mmCIF file of C-alpha atoms (C1' of nucleotides) in Angstrom:
data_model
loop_
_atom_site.group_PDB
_atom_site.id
_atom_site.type_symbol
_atom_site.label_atom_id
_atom_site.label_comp_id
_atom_site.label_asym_id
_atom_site.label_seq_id
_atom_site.Cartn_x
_atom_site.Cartn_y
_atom_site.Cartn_z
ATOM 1 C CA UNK V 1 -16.126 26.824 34.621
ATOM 2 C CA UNK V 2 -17.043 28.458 38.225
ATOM 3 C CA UNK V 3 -16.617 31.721 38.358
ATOM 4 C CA UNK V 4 -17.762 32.625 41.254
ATOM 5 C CA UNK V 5 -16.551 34.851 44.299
ATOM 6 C CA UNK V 6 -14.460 33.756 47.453
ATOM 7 C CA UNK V 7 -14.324 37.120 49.518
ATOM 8 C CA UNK V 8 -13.122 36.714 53.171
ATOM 9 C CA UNK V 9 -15.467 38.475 55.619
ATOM 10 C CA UNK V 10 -15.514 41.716 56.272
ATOM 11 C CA UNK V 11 -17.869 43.139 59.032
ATOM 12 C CA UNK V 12 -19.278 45.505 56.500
ATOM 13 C CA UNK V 13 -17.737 48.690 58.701
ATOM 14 C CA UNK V 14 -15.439 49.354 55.228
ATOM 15 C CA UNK V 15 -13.310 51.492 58.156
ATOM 16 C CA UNK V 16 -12.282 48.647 60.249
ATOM 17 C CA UNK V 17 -11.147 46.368 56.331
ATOM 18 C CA UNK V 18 -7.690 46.071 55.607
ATOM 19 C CA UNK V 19 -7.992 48.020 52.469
ATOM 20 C CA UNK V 20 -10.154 50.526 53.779
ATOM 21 C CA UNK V 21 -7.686 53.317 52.324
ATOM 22 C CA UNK V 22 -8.565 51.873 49.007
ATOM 23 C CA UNK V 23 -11.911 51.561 49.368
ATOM 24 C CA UNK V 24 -12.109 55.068 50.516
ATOM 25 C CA UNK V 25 -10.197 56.052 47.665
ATOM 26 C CA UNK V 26 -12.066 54.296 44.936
ATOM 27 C CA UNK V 27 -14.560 55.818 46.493
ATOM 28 C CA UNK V 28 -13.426 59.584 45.981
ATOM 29 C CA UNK V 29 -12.801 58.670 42.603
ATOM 30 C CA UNK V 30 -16.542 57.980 41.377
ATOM 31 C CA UNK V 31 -17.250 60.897 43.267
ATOM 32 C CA UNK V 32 -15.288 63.095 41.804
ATOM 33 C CA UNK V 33 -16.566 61.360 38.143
ATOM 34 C CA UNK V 34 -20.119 62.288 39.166
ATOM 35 C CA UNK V 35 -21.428 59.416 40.718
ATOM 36 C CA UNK V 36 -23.619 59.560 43.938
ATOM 37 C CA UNK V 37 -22.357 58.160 47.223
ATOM 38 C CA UNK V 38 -24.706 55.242 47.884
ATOM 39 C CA UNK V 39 -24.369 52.207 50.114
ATOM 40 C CA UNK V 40 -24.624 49.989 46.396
ATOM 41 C CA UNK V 41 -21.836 52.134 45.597
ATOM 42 C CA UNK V 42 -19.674 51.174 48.288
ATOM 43 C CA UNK V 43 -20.694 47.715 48.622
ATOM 44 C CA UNK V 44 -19.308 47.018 45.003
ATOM 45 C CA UNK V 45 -16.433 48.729 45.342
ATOM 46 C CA UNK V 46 -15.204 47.497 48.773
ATOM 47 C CA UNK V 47 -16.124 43.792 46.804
ATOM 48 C CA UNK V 48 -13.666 45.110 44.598
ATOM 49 C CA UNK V 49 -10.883 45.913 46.110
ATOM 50 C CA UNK V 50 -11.195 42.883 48.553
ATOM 51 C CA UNK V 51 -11.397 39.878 45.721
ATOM 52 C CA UNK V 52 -8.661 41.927 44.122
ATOM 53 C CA UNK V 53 -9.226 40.005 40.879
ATOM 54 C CA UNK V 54 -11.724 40.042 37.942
ATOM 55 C CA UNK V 55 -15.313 39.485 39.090
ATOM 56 C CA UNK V 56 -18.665 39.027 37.051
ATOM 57 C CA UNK V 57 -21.586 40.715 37.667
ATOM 58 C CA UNK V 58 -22.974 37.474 39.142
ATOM 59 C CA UNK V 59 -19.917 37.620 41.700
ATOM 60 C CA UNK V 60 -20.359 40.833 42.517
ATOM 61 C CA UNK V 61 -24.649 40.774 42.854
ATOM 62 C CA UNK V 62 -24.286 37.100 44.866
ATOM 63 C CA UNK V 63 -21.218 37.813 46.872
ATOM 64 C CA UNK V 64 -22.972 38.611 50.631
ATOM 65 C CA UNK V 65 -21.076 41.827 50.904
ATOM 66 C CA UNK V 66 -23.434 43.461 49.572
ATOM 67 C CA UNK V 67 -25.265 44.498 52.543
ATOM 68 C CA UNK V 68 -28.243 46.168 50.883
ATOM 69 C CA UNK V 69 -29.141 43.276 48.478
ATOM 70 C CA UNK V 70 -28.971 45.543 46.168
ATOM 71 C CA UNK V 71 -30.112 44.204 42.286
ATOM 72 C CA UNK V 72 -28.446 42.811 39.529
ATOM 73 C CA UNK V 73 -29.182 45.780 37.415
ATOM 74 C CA UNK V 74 -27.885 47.895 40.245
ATOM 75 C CA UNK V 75 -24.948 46.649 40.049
ATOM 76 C CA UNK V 76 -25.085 46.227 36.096
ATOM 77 C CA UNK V 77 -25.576 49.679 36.134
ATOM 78 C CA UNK V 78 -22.998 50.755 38.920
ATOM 79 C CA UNK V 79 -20.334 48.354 37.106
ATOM 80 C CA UNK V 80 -21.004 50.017 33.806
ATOM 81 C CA UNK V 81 -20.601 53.450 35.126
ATOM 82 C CA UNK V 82 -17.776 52.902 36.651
ATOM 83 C CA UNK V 83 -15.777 51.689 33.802
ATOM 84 C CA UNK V 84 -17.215 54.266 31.499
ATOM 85 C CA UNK V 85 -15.054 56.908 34.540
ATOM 86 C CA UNK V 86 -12.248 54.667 34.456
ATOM 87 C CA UNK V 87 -12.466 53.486 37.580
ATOM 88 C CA UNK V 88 -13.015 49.972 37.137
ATOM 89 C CA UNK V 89 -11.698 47.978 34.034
ATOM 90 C CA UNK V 90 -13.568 45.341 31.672
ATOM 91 C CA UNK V 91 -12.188 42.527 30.613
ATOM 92 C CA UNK V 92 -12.693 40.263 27.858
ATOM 93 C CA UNK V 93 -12.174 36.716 29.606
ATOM 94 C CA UNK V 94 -13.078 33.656 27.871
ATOM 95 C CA UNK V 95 -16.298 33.068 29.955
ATOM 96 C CA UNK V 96 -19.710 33.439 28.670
ATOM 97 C CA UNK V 97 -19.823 36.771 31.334
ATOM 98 C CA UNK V 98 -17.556 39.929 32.054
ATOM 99 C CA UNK V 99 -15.253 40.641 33.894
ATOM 100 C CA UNK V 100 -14.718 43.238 36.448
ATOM 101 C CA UNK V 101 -11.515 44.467 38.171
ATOM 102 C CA UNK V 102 -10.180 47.619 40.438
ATOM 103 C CA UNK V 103 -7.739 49.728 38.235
ATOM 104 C CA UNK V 104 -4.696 50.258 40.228
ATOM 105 C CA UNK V 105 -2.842 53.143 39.752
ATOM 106 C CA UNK V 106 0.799 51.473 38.649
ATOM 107 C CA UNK V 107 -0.395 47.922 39.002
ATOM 108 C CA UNK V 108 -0.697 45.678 35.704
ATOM 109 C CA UNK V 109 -3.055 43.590 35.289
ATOM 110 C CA UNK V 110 -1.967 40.470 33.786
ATOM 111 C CA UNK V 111 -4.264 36.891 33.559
ATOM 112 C CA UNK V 112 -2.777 33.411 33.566
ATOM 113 C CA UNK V 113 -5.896 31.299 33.657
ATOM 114 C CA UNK V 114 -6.660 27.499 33.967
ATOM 115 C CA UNK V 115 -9.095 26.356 30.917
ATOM 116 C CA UNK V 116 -10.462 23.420 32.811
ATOM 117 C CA UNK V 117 -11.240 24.620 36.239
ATOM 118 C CA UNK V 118 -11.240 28.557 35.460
ATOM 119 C CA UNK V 119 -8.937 29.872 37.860
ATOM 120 C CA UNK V 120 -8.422 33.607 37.377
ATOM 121 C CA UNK V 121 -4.616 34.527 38.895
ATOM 122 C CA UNK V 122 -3.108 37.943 38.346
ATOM 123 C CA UNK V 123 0.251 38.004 36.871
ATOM 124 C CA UNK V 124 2.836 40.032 38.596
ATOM 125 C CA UNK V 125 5.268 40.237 36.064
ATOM 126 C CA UNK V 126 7.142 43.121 34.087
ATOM 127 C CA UNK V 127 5.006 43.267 31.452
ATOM 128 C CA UNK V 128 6.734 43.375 27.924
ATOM 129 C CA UNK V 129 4.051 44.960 25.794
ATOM 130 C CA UNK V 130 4.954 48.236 26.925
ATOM 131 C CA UNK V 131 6.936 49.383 24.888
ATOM 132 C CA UNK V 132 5.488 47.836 21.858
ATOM 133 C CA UNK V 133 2.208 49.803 23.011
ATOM 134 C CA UNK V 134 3.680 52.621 22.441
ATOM 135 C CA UNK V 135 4.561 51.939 19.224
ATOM 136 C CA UNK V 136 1.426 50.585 17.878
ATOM 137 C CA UNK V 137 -0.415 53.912 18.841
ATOM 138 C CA UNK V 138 2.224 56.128 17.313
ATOM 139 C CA UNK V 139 1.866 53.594 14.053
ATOM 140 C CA UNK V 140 -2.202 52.861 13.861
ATOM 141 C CA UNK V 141 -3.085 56.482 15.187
ATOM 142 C CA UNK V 142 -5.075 54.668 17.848
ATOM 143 C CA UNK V 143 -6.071 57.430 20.495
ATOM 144 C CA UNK V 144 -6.449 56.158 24.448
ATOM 145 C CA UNK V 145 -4.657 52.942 23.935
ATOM 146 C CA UNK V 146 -4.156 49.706 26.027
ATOM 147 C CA UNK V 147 -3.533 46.067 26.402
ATOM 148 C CA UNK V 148 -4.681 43.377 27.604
ATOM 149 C CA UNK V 149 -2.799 39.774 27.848
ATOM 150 C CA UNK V 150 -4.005 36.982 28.685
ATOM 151 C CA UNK V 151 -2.321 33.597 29.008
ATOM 152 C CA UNK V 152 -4.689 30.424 29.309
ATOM 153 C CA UNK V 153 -3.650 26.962 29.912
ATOM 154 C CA UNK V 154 -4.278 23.936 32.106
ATOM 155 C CA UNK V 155 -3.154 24.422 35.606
ATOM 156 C CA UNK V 156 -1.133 21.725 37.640
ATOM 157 C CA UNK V 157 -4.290 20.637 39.702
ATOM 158 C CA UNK V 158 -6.449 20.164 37.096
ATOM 159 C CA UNK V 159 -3.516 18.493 34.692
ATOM 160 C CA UNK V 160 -3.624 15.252 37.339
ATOM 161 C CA UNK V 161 -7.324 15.082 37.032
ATOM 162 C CA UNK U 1 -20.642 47.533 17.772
ATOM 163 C CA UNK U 2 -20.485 45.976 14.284
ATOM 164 C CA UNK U 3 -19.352 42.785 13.883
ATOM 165 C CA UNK U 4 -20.580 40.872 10.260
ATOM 166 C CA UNK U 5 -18.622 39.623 7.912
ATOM 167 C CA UNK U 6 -17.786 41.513 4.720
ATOM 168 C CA UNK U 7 -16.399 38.271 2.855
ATOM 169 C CA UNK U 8 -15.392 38.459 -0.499
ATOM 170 C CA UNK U 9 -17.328 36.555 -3.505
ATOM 171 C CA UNK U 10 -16.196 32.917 -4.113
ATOM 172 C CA UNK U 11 -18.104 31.038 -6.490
ATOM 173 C CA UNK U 12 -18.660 27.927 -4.053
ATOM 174 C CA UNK U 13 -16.429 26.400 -5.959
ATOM 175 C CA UNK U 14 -13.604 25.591 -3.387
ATOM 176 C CA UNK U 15 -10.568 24.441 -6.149
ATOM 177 C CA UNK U 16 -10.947 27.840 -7.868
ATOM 178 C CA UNK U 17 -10.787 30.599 -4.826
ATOM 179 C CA UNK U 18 -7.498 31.946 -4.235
ATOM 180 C CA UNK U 19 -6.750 30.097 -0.663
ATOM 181 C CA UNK U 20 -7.997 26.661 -1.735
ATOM 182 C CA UNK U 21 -5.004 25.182 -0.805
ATOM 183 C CA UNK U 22 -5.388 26.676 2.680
ATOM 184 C CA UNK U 23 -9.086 25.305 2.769
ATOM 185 C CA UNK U 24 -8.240 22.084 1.380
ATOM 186 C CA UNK U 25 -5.248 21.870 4.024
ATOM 187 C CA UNK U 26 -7.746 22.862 7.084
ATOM 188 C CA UNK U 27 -10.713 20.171 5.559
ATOM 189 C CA UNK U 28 -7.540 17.603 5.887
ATOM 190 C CA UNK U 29 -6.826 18.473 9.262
ATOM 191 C CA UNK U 30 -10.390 18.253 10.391
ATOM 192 C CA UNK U 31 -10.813 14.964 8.749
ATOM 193 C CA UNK U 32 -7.307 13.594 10.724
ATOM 194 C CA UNK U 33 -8.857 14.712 13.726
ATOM 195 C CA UNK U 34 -11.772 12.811 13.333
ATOM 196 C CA UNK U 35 -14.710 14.645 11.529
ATOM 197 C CA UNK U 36 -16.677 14.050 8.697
ATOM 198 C CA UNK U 37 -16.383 15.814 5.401
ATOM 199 C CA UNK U 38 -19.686 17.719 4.852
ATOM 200 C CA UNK U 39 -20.387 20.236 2.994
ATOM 201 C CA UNK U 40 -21.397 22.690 6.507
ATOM 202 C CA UNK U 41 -17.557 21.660 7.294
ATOM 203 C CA UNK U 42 -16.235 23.159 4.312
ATOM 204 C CA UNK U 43 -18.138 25.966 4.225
ATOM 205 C CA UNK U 44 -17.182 26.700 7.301
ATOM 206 C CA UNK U 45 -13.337 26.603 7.096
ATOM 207 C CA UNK U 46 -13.679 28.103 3.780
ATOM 208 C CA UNK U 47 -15.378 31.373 5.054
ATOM 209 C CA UNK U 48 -12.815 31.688 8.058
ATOM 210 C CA UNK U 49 -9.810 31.378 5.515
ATOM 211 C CA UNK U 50 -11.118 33.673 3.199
ATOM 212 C CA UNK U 51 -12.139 36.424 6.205
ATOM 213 C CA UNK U 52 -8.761 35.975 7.917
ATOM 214 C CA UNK U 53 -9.940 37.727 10.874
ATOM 215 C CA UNK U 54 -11.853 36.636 13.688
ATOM 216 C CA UNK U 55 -15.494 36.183 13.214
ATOM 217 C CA UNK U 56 -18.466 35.136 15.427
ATOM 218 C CA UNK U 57 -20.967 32.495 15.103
ATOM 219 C CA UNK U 58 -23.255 34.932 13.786
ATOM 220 C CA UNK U 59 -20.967 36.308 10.766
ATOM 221 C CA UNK U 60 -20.250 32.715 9.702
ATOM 222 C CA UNK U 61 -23.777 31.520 9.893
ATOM 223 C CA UNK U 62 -25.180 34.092 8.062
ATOM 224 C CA UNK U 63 -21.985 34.912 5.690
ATOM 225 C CA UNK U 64 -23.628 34.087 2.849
ATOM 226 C CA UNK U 65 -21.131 31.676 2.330
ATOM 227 C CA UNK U 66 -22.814 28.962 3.374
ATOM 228 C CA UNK U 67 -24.267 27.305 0.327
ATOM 229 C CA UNK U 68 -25.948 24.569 2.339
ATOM 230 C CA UNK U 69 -27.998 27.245 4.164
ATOM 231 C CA UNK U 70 -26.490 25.126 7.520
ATOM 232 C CA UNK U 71 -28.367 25.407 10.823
ATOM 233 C CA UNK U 72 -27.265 27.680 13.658
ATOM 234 C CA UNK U 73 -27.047 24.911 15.428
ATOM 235 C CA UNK U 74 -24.598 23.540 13.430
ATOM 236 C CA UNK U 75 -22.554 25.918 12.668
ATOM 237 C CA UNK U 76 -22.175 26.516 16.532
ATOM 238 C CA UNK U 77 -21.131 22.785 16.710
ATOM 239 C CA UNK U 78 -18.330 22.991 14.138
ATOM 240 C CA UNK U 79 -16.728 25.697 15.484
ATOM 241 C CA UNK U 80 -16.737 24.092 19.041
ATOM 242 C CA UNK U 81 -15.412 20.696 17.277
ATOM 243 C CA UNK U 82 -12.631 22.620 15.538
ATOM 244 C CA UNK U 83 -11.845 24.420 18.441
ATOM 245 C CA UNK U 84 -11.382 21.442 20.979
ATOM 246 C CA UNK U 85 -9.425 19.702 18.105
ATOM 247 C CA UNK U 86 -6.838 22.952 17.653
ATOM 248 C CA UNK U 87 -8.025 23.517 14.020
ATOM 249 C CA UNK U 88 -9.407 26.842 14.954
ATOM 250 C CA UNK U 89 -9.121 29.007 18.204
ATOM 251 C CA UNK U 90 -11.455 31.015 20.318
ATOM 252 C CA UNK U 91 -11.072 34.592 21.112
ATOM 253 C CA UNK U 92 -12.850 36.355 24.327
ATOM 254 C CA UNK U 93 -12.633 39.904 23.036
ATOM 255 C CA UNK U 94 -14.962 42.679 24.626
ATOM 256 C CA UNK U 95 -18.075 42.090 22.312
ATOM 257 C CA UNK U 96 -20.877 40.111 24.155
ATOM 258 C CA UNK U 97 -20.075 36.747 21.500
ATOM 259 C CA UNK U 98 -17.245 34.891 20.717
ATOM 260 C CA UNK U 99 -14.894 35.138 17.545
ATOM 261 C CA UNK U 100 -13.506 32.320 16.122
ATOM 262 C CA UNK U 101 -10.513 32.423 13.808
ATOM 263 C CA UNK U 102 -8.271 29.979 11.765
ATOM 264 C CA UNK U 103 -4.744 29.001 13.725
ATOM 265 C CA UNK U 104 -2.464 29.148 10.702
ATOM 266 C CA UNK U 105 0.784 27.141 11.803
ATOM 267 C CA UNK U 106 3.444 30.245 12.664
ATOM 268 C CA UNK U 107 1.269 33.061 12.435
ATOM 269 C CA UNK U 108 0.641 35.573 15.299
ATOM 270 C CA UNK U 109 -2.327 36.136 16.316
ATOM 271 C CA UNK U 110 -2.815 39.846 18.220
ATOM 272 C CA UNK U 111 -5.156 42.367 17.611
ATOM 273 C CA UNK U 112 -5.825 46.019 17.770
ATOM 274 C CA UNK U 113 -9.788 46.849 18.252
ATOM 275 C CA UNK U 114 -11.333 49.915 18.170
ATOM 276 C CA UNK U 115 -13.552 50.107 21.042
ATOM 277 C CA UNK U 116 -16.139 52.848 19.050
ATOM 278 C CA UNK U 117 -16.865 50.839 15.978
ATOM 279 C CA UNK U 118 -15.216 47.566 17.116
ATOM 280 C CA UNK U 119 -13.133 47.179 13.826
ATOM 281 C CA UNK U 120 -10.935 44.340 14.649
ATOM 282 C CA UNK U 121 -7.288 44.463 13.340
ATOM 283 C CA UNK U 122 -4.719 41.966 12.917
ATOM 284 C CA UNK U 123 -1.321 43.153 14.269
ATOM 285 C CA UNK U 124 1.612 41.502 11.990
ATOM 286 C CA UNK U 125 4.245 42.370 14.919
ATOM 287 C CA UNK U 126 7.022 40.393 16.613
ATOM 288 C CA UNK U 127 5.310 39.573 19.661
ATOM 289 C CA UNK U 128 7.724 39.771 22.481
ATOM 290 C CA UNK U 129 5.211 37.604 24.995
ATOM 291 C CA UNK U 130 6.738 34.581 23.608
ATOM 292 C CA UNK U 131 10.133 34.542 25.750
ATOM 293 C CA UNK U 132 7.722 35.580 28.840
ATOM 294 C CA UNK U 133 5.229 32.557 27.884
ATOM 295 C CA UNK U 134 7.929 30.023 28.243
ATOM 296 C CA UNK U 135 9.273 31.359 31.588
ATOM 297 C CA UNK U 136 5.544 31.238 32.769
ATOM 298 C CA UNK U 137 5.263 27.521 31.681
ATOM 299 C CA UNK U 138 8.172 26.732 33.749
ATOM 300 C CA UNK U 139 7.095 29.003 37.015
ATOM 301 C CA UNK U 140 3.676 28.118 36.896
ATOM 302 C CA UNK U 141 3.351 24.533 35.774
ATOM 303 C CA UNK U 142 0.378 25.173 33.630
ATOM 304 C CA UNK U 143 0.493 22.911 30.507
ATOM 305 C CA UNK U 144 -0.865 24.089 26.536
ATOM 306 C CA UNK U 145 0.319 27.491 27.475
ATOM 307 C CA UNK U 146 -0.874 30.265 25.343
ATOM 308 C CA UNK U 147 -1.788 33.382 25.465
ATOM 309 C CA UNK U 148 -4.065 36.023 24.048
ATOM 310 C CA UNK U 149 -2.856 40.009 23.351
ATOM 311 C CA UNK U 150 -5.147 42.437 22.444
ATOM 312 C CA UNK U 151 -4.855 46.747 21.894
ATOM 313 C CA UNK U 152 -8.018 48.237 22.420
ATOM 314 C CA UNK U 153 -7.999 51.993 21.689
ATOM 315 C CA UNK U 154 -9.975 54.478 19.221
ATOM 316 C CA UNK U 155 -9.420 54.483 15.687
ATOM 317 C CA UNK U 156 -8.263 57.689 13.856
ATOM 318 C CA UNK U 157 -11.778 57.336 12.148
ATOM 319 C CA UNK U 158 -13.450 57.406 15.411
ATOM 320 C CA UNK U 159 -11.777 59.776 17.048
ATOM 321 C CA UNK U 160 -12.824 62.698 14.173
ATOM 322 C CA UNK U 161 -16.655 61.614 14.556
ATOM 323 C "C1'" DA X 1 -36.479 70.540 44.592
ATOM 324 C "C1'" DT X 2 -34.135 68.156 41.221
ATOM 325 C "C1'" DA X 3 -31.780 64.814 39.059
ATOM 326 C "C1'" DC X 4 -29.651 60.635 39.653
ATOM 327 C "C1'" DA X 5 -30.058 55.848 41.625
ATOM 328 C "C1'" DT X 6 -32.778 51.781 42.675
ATOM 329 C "C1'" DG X 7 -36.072 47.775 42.236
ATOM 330 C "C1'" DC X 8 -38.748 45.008 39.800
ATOM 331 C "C1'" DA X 9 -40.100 42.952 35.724
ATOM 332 C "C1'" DA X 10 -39.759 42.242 31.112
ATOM 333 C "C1'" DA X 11 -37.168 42.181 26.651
ATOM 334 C "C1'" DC X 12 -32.943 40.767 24.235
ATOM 335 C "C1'" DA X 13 -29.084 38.406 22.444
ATOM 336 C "C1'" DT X 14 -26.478 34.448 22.223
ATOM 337 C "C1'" DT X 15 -25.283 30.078 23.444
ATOM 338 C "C1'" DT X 16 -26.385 25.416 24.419
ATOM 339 C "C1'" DT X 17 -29.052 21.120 24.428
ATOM 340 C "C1'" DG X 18 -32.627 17.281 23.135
ATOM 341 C "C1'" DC X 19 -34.296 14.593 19.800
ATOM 342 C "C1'" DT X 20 -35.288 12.883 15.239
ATOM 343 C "C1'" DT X 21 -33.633 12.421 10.589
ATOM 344 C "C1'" DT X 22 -29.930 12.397 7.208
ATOM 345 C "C1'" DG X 23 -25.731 11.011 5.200
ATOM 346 C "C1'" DG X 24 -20.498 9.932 5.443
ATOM 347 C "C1'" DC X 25 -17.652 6.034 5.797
ATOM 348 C "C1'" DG W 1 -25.457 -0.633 8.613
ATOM 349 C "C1'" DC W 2 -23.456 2.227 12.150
ATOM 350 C "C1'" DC W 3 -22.425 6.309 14.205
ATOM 351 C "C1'" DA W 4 -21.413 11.123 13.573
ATOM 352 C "C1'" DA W 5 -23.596 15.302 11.751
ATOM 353 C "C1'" DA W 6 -27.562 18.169 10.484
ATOM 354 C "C1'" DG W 7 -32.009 20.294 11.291
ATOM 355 C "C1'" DC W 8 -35.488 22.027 14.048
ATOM 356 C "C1'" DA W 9 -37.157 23.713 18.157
ATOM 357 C "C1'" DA W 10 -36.859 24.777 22.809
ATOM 358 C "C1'" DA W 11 -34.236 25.805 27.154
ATOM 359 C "C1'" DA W 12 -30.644 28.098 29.457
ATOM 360 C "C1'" DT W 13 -27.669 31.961 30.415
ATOM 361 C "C1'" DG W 14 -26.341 36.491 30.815
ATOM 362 C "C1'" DT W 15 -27.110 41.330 29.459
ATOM 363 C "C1'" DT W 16 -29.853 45.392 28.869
ATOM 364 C "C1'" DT W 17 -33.860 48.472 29.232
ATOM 365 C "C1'" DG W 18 -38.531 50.781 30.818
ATOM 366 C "C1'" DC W 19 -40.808 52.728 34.238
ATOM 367 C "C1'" DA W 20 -42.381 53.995 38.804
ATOM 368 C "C1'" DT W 21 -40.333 55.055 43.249
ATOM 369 C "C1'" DG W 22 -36.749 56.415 46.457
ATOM 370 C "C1'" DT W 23 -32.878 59.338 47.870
ATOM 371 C "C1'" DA W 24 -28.365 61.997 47.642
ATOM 372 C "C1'" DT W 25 -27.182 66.526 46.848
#
DNA sequence: ATACATGCAAACATTTTGCTTTGGC
DNA sequence: GCCAAAGCAAAATGTTTGCATGTAT
């Protein structure tokens, strides 16, 4: 099941990027949860926001964007932090590895995933659990709740095949 | 984060535990789909009926359950053979191994997990995915649709400590 | 100047496989 | 008797940590 990272090229200037405002943002955010501004730092989160999908470490570490090299357990570490602030989120995929995605203010984050070839795509869909969310917290007493959906299958390509 | 098994007593005895019939029904569906009747197998399904909640490799191979003492190795090869053959399923929650829990025909399968002491809950809730899944099916051409909900949050008991 | 971040290497945990022997059918 | 399953042991994979050094603040 590949899993690994298809980022277009991005001269490394995180200005001249497309999503350089997000970057830049994501940015701010560590910072303002404590975290140092470092070029490993950046690197991972302009990765990120780029792929704009779930990445594993091992995407992140071997992806090419990372302009300092910088070590696996750099970015082990950096990934960790950053979901313990809340700025990235985990996910709980069925690969061996985690997962690691940009939290979007407003945006859902919804799977649909190919069990042969291991396609990741993000669901833009109104997402029904909402509501019941609610619900469940007010019910189990569960403090800082959240979902996560996944729907796995076989995709049309791999289906012929 | 905890995750063994805290199975109930059953004198090995299969025909005299309370969801024999459920255990002999899984053995029969195993043995339809092509595997042998040993004694690992029925351990096996026994200890997932009886837990009724996901459990990992680990919890089943060292359950306690298993009278024949059965190998790891084994065990890890059931689960994958009742898995590809539908008898069981496999869940990618957020701890670092698998879980592995008995499809019973009908039943819903979400969770709520505590993300502090990783107690994993069974949610007994009209899950309102199901319209959605269909509508994916059709959109996205992915075959063997099915999908995977899960609530992570912080207990009540957590949240005091 | 200080505390946090990095690199490197080593330890861990879990899954996965190879090969021989055992046992279901 | 034949082929799948079990047992044992070792390899593979991915995560996590210790410690000395570098660097952002």
């Amino acid at each position: 099941m590949p899993s690994h990272a298809d980022i277009h090229a991005c001269n490394h200037v995180h200005a001249q990027c497309e999503n350089a405002d997000l970057v830049v943002a994501a940015v701010e955010r560590a910072r303002e949860a404590g975290l140092r501004r470092t070029r490993a730092l950046e690197d991972v989160l302009h990765i990120l926001v780029e792929a704009h999908r779930p990445l594993t470490l091992a995407d992140v570490a071997e992806s090419g964007q990372l302009g300092s090299g910088a070590d696996r357990a750099t970015v082990y570490r950096l990934l960790t932090r950053l979901e313990e602030r809340g700025v990235i989120r985990r996910l709980g995929l069925h690969d061996r590895s985690a997962y690691y995605t940009m939290v979007f203010p407003g945006e859902h984050n919804d799977y649909l995933i190919c069990n042969r070839c291991g396609k990741i795509e993000r669901l833009d869909i109104a997402c029904p659990v909402e509501a019941l969310e609610t619900q469940i917290a007010q019910q189990s007493g569960f403090a800082s709740l959240y979902h996560e959906l996944e729907f796995y299958g076989v995709c049309p390509a791999c289906a012929e095949a």
